[in-house]
PDB file of C-alpha atoms in Angstrom:
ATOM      1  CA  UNK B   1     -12.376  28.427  -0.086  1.00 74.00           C
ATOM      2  CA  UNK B   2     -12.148  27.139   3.712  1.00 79.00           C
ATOM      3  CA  UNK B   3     -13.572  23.893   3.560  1.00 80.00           C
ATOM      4  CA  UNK B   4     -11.572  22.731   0.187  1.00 87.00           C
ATOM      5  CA  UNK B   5      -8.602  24.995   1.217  1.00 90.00           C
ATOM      6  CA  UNK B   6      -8.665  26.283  -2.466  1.00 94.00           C
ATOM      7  CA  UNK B   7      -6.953  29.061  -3.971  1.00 95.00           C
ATOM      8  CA  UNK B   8      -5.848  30.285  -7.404  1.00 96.00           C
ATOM      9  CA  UNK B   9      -2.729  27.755  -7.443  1.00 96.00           C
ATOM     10  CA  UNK B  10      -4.629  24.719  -6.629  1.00 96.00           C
ATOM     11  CA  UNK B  11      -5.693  21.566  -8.570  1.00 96.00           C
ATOM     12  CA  UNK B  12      -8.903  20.181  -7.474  1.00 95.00           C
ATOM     13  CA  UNK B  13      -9.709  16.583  -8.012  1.00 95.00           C
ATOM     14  CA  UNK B  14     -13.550  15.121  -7.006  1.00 93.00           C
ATOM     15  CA  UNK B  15     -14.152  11.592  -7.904  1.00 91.00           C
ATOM     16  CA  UNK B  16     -18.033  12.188  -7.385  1.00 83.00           C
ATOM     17  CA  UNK B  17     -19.906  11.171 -10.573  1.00 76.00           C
ATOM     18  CA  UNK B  18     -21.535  13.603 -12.407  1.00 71.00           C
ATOM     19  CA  UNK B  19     -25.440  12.452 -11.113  1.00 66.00           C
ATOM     20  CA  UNK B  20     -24.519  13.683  -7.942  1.00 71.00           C
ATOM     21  CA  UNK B  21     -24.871  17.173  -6.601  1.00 67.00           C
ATOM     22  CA  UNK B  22     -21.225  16.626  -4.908  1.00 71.00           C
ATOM     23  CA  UNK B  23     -19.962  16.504  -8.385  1.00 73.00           C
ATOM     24  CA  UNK B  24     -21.566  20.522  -8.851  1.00 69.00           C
ATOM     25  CA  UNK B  25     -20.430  21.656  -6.045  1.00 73.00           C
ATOM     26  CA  UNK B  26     -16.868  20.203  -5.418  1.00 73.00           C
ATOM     27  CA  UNK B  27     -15.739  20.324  -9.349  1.00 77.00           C
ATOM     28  CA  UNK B  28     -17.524  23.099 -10.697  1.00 81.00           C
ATOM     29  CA  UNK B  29     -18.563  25.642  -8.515  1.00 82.00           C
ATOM     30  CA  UNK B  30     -16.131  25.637  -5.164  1.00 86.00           C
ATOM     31  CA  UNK B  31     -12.907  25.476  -8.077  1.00 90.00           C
ATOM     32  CA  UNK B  32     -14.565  28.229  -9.982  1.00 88.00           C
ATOM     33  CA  UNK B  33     -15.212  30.836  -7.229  1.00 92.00           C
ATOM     34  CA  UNK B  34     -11.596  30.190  -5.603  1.00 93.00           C
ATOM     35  CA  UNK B  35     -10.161  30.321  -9.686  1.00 94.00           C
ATOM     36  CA  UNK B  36      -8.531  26.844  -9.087  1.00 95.00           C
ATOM     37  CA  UNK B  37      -8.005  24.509 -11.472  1.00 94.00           C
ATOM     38  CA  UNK B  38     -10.250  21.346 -11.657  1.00 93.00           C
ATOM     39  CA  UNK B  39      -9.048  17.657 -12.456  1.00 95.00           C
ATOM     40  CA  UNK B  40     -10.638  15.491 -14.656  1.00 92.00           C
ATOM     41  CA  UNK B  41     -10.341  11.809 -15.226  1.00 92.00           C
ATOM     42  CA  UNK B  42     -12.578   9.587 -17.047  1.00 88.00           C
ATOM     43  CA  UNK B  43     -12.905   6.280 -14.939  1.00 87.00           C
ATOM     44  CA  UNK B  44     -15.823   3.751 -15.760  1.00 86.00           C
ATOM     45  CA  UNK B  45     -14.907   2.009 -12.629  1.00 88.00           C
ATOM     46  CA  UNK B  46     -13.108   2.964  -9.390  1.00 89.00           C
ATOM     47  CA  UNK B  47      -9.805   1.196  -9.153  1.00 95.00           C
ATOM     48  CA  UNK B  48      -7.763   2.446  -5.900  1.00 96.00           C
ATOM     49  CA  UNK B  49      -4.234   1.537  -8.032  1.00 96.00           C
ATOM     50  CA  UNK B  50      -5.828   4.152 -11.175  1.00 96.00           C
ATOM     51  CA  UNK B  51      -6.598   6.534  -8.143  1.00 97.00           C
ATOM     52  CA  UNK B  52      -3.080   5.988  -6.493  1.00 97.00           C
ATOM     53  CA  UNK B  53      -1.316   6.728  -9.787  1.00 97.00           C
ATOM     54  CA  UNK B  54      -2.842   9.553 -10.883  1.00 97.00           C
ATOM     55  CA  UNK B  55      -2.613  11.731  -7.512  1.00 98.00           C
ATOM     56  CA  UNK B  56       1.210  10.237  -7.777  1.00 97.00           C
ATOM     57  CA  UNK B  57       1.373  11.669 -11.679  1.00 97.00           C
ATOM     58  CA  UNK B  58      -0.559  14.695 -11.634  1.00 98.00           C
ATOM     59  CA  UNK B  59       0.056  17.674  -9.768  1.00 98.00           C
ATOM     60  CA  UNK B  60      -3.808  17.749  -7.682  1.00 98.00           C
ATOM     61  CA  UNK B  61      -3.172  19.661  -4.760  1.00 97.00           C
ATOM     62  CA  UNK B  62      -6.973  19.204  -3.212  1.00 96.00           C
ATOM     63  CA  UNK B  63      -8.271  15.888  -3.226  1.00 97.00           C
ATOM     64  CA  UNK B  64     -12.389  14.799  -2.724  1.00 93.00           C
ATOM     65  CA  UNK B  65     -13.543  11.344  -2.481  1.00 93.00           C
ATOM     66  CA  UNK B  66     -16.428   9.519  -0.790  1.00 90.00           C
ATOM     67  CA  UNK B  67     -15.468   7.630   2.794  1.00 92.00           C
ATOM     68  CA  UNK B  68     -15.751   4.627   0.427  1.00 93.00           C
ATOM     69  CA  UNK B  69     -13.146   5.078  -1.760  1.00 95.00           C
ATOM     70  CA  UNK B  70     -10.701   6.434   1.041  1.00 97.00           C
ATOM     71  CA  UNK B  71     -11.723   2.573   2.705  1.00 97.00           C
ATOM     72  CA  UNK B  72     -10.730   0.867  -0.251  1.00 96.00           C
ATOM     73  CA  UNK B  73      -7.683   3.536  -0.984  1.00 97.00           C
ATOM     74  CA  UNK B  74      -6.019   2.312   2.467  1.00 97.00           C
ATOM     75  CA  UNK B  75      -6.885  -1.342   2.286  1.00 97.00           C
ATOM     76  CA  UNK B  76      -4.862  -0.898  -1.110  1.00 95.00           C
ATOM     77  CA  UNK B  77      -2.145   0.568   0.635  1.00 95.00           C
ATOM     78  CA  UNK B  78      -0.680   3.331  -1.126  1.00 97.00           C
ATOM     79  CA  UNK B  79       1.971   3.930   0.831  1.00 96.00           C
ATOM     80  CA  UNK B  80       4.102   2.780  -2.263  1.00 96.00           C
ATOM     81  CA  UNK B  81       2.884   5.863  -3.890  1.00 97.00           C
ATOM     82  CA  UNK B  82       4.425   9.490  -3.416  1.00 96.00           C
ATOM     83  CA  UNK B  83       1.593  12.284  -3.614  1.00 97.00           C
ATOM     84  CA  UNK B  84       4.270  15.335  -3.890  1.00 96.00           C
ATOM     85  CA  UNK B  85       1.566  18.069  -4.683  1.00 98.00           C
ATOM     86  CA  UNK B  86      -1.530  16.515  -2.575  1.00 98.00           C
ATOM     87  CA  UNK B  87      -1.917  19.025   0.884  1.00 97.00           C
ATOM     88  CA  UNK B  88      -5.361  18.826   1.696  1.00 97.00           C
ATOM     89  CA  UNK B  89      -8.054  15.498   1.408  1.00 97.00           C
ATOM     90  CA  UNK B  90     -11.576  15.969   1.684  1.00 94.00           C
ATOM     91  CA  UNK B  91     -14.716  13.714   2.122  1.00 91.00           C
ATOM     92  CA  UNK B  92     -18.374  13.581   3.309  1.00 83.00           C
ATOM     93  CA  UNK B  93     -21.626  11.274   3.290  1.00 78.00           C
ATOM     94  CA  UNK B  94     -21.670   8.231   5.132  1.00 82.00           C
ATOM     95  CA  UNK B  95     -19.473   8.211   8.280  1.00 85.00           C
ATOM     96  CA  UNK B  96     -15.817   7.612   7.493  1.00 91.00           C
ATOM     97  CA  UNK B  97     -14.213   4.874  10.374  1.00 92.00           C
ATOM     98  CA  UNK B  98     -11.577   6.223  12.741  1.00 95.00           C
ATOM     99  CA  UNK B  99      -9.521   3.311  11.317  1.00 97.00           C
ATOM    100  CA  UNK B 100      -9.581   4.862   7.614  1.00 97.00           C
ATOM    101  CA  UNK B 101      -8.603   8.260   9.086  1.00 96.00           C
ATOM    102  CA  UNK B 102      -5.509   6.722  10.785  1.00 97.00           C
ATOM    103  CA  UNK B 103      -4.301   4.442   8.034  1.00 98.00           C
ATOM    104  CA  UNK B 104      -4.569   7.635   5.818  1.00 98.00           C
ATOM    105  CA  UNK B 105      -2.563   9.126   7.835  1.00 98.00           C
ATOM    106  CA  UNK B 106      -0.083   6.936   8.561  1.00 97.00           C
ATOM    107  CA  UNK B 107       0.475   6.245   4.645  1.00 98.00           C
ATOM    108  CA  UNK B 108       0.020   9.420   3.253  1.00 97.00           C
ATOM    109  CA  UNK B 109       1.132  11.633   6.124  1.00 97.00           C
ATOM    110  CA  UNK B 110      -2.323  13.660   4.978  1.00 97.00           C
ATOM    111  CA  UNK B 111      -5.465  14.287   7.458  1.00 97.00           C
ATOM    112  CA  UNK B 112      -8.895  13.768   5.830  1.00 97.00           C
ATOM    113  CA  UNK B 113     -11.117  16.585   6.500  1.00 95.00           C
ATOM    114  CA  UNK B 114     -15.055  15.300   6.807  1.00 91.00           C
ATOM    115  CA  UNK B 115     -17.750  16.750   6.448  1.00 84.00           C
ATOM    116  CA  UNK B 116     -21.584  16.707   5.068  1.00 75.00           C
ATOM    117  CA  UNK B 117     -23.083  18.578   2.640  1.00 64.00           C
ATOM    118  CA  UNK B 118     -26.843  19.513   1.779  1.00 63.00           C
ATOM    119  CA  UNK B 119     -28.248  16.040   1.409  1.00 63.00           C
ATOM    120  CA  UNK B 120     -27.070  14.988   4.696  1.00 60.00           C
ATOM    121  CA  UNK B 121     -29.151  18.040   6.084  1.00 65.00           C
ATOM    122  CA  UNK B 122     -32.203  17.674   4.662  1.00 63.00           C
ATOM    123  CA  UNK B 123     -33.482  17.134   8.158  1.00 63.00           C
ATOM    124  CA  UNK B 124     -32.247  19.407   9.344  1.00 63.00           C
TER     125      UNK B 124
END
């Protein structure tokens, strides 16, 4: 409920693949305790315009990607795009680039929140 910032209202949208434990955790089971709503869309390949569209079509008020796709989200520049419901970005795994966080930012007027999860603490 904290990290994602879900609650009852909310639309959650995770672009992690189904193979990966991210996909569990941030479309099935965070969404299901909070009673949110989960997003899905069926994309063979990531394409930051498809991505760009559908957070400016759909109403997805939480948004989870990997550092990755925000990269390639602001070197598309989507600052074309109006997300009216999107209020809280989240992302985790490899480190995300000061840069990225910035250009987010300043095209979105959204903060990315960043985090790791249980693979990253294996050695832990």
């Amino acid at each position: 409920r904290y990290w994602m910032n879900l609650t009852p209202s909310d639309i959650m949208w995770n672009t992690s693949d189904t193979g990966w434990a991210k996909s569990a955790y941030g479309s099935v089971f965070a969404p299901w305790i909070c009673g949110s709503c989960v997003f899905v869309h069926h994309m063979p390949q990531f394409k930051p315009e498809v991505i760009a569209e559908t957070l400016s079509r759909y109403p997805i008020t939480t948004f989870c990607t990997a550092p990755t796709a925000f990269r390639m989200l602001v070197q598309h520049d989507v600052s074309s795009y109006k997300f009216l419901s999107l209020k809280h970005c989240v992302t985790g795994g490899e480190a995300l680039n000061p840069e990225v966080f910035e250009k987010w930012k300043i095209q979105t007027g959204l903060v990315i929140h960043e985090g790791y999860g249980q693979t990253e603490t294996v050695c832990l």
